[in-house]
PDB file of C-alpha atoms in Angstrom:
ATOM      1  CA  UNK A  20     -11.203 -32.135 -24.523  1.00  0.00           C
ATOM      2  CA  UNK A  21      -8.805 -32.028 -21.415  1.00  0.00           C
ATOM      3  CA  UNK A  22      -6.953 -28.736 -20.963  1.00  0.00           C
ATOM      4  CA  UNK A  23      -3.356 -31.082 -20.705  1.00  0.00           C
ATOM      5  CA  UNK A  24      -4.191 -32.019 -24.191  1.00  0.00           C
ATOM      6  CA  UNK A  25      -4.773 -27.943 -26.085  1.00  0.00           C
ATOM      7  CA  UNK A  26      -1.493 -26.798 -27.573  1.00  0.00           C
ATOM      8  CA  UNK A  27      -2.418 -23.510 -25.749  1.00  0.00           C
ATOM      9  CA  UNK A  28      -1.887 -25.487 -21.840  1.00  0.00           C
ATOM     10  CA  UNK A  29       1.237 -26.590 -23.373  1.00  0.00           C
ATOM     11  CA  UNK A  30       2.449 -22.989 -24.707  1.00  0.00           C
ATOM     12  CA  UNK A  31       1.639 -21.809 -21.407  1.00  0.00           C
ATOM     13  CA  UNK A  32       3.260 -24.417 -19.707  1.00  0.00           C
ATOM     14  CA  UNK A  33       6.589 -23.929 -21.730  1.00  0.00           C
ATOM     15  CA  UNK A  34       6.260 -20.341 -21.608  1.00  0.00           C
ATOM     16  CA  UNK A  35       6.132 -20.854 -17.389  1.00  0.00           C
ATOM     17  CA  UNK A  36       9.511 -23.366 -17.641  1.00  0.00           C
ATOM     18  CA  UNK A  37      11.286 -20.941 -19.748  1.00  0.00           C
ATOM     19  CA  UNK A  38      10.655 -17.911 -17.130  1.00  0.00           C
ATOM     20  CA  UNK A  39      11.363 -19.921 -14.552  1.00  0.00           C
ATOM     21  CA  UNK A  40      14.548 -21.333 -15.574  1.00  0.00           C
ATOM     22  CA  UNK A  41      15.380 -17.816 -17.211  1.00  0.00           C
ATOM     23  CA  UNK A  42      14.687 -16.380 -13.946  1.00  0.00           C
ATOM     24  CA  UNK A  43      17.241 -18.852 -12.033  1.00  0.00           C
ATOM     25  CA  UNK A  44      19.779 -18.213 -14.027  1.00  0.00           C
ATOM     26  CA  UNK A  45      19.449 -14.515 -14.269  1.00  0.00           C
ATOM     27  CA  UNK A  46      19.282 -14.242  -9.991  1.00  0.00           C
ATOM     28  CA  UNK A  47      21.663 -16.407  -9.922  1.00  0.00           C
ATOM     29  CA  UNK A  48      19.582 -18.975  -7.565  1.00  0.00           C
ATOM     30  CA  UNK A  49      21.261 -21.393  -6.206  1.00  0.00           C
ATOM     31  CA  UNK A  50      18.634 -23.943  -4.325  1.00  0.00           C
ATOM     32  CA  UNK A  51      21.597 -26.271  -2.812  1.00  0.00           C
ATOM     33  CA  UNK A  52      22.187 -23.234  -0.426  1.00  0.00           C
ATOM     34  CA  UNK A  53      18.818 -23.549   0.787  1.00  0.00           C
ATOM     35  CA  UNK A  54      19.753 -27.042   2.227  1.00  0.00           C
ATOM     36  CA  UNK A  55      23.296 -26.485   3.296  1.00  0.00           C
ATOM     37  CA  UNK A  56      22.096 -23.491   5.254  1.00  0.00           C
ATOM     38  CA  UNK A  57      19.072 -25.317   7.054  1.00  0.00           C
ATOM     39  CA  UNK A  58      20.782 -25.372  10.421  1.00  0.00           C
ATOM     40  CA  UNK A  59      20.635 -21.394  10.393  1.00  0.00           C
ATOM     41  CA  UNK A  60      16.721 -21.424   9.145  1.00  0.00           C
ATOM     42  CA  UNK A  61      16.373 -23.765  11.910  1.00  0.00           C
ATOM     43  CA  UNK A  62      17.375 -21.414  14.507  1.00  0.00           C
ATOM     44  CA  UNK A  63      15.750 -18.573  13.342  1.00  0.00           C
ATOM     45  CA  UNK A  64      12.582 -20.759  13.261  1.00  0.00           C
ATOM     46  CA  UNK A  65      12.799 -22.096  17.130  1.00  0.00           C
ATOM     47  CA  UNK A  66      13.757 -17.942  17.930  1.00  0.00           C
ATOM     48  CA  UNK A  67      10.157 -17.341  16.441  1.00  0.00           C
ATOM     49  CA  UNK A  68       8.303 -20.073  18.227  1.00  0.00           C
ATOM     50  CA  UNK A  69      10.306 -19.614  21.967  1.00  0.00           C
ATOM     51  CA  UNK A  70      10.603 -15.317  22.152  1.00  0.00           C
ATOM     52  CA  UNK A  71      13.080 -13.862  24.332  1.00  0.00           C
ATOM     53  CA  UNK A  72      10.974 -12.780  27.330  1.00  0.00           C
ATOM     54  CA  UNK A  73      13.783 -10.288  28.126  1.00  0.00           C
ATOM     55  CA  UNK A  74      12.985  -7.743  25.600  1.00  0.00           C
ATOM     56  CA  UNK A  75       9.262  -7.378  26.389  1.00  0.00           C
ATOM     57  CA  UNK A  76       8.995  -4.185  28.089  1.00  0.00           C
ATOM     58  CA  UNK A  77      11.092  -2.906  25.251  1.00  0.00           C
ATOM     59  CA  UNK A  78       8.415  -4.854  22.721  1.00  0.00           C
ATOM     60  CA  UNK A  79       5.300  -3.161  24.832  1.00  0.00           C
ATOM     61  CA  UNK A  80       7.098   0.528  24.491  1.00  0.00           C
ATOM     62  CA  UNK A  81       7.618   0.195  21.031  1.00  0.00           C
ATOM     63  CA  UNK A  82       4.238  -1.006  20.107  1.00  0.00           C
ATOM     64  CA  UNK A  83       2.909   1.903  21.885  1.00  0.00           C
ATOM     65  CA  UNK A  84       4.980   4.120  20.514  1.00  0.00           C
ATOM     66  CA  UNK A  85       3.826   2.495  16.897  1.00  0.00           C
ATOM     67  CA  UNK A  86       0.104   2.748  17.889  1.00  0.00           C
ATOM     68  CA  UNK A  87       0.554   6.528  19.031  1.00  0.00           C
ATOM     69  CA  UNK A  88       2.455   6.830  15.346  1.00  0.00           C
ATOM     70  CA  UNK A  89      -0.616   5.746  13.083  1.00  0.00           C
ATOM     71  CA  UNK A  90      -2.913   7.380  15.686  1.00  0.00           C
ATOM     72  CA  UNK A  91      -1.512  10.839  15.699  1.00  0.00           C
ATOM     73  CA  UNK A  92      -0.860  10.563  11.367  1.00  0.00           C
ATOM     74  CA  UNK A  93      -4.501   9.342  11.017  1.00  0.00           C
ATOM     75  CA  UNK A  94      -6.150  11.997  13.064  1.00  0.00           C
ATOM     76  CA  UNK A  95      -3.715  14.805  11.290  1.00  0.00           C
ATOM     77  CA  UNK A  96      -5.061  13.695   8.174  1.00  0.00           C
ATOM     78  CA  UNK A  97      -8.669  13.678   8.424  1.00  0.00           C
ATOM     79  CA  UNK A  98      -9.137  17.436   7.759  1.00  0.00           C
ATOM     80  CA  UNK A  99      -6.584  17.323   4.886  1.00  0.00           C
ATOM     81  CA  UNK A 100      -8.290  14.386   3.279  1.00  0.00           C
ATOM     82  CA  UNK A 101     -12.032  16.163   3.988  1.00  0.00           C
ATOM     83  CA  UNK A 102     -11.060  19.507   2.488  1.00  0.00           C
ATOM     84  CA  UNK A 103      -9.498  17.479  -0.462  1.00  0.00           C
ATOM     85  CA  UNK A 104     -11.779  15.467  -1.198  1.00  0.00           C
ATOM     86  CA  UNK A 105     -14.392  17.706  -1.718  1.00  0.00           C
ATOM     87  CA  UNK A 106     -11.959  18.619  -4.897  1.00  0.00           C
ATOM     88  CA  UNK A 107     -11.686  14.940  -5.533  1.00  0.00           C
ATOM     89  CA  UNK A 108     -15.495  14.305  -5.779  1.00  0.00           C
ATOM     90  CA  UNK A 109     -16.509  14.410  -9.998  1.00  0.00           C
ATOM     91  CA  UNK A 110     -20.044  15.647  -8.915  1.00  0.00           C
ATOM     92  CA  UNK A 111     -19.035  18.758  -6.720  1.00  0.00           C
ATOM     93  CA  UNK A 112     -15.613  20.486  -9.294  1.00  0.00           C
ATOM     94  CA  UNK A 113     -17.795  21.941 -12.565  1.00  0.00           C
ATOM     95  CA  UNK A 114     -16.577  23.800 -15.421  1.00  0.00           C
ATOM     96  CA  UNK A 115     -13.124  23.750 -17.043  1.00  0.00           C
ATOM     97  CA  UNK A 116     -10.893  24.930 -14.074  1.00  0.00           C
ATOM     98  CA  UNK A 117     -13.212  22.528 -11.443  1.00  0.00           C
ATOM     99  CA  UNK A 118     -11.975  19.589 -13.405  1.00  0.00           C
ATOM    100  CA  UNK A 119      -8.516  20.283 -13.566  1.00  0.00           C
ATOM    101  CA  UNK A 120      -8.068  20.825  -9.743  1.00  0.00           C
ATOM    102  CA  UNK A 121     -10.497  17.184  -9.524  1.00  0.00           C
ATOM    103  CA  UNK A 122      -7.993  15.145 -12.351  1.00  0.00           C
ATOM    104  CA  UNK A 123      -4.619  17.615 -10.080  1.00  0.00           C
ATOM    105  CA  UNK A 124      -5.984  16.256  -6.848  1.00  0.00           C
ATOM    106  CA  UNK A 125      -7.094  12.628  -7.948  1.00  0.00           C
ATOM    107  CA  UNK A 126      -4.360  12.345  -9.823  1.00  0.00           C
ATOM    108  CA  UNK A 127      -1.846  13.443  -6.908  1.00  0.00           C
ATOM    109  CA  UNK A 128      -3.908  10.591  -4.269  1.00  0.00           C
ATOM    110  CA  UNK A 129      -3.825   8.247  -6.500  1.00  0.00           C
ATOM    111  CA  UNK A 130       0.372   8.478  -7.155  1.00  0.00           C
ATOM    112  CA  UNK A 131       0.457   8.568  -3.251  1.00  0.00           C
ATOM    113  CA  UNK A 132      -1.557   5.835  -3.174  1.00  0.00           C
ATOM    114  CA  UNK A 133       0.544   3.305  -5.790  1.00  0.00           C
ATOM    115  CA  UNK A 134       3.861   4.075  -3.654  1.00  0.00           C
ATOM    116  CA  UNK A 135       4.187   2.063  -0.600  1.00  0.00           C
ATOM    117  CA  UNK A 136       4.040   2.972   2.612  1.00  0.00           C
ATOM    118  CA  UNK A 137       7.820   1.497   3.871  1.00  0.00           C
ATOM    119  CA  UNK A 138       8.957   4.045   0.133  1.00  0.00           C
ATOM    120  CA  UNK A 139       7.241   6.501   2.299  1.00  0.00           C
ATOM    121  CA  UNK A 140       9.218   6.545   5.320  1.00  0.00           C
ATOM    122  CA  UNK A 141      12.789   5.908   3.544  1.00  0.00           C
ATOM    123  CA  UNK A 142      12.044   9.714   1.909  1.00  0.00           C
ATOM    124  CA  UNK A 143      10.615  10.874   5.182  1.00  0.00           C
ATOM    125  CA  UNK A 144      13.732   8.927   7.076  1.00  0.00           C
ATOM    126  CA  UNK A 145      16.264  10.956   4.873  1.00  0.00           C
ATOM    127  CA  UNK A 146      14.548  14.468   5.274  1.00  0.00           C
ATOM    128  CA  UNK A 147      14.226  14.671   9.375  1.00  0.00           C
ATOM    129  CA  UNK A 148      16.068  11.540  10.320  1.00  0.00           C
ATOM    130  CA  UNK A 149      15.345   8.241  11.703  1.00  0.00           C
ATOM    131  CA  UNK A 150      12.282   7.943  14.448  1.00  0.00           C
ATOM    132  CA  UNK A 151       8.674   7.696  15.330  1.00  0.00           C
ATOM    133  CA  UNK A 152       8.393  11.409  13.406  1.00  0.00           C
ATOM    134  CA  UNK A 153       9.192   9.735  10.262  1.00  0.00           C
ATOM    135  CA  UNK A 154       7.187   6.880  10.194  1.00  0.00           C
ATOM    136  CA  UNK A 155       4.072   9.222  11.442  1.00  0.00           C
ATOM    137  CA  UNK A 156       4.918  11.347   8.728  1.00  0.00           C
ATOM    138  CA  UNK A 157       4.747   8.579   6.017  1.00  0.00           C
ATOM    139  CA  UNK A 158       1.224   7.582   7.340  1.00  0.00           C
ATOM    140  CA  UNK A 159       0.236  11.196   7.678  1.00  0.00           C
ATOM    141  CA  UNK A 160       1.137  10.848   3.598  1.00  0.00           C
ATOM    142  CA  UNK A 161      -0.794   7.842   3.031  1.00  0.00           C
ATOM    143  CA  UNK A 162      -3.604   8.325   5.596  1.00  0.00           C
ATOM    144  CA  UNK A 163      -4.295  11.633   3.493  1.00  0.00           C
ATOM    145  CA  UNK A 164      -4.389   9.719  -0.283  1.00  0.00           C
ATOM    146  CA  UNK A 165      -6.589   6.568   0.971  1.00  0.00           C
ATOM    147  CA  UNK A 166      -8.660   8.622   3.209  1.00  0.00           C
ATOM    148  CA  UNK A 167      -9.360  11.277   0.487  1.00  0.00           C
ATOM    149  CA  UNK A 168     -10.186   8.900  -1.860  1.00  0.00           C
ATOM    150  CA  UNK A 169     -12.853   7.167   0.335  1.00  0.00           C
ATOM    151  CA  UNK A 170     -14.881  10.604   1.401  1.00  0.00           C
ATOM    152  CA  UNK A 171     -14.230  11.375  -2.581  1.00  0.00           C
ATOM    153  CA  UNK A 172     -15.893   7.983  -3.448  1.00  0.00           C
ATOM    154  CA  UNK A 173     -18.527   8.665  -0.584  1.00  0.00           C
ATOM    155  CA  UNK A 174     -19.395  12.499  -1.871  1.00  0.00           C
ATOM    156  CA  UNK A 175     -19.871  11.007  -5.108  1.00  0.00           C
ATOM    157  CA  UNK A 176     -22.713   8.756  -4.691  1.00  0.00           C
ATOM    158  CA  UNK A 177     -24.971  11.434  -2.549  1.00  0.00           C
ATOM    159  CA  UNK A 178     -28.097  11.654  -3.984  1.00  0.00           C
ATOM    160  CA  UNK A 179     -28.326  14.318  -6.486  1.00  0.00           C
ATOM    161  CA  UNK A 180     -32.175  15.024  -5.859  1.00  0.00           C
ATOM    162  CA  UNK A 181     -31.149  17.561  -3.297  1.00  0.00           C
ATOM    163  CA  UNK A 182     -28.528  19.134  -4.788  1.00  0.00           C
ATOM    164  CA  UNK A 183     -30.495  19.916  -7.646  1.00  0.00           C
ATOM    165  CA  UNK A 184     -33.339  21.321  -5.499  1.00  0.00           C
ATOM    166  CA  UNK A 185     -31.363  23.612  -3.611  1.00  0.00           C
ATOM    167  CA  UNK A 186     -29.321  25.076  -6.425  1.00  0.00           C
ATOM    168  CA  UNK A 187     -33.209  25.760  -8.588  1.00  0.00           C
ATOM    169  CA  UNK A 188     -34.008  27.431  -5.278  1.00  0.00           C
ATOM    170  CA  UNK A 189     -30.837  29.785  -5.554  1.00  0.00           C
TER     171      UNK A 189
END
């Protein structure tokens, strides 16, 4: 039987209507702007496919500076994110205070790690001000919560074989 014909498409499909026009009139959208304003999108839209060649030794500085931001924040936070996530890994934090520092520090990457970057540099832009420093501070943040969470992932699948070994050695 077709999917058009189900009472279930058609539930769906009123359920979608309803949001939608719920949605409209709770945003107050109002599509005849988007045609009386068409000469301004137009503009903007023939900016973006003929740049201003004037501003392009400001564009190459600032893109440097940007690459020298993530560059600098990345290499900060690779022994952060090593020492943590050695109390991120399950395997490695035993016994009842090892897995409350691994649920703490898990826990704590993975909060980092559901706010956004841009969230990131708005706190960071209100505690030392607007600049490079701030945005290299919010990806010093989320370098540290993605990165520990990938050498956590990484320590967790090692082979347990010599682990095991070692520690019957002593």
């Amino acid at each position: 039987r077709p999917w058009y014909r189900t009472s279930w498409a058609w539930g769906v499909l009123l359920a979608v209507l309803v949001t939608l026009v719920a949605g409209t009139a709770i945003s107050r959208g109002d599509f005849s702007k988007l045609v009386q304003n068409w000469p301004h999108a137009a503009k903007m839209l023939a900016r973006l496919v003929r740049p201003d060649a004037s501003i392009a030794a400001e564009v190459i500085s600032l893109t440097i500076v940007t690459v020298f931001m993530a560059l600098m924040a990345t290499l900060l936070a690779i022994p952060v994110a090593v020492v943590l996530s050695f109390l991120a890994a399950r395997n490695l934090m035993r016994g009842a205070a090892g897995r409350t520092i691994y649920f703490v520090v898990r826990a704590a990457a993975s909060i980092v790690r559901a706010i956004e970057p841009i969230i990131w540099a708005i706190v960071f832009v209100i505690w030392v001000r607007m600049g490079p420093f701030a945005g290299a501070l919010a990806l010093f943040v989320c370098s540290i919560a993605d990165l520990t969470k990938l050498y956590s992932e990484q320590l967790e699948s090692i082979d347990t074989g010599p682990t095991e070994a070692i520690t019957a050695v002593g």
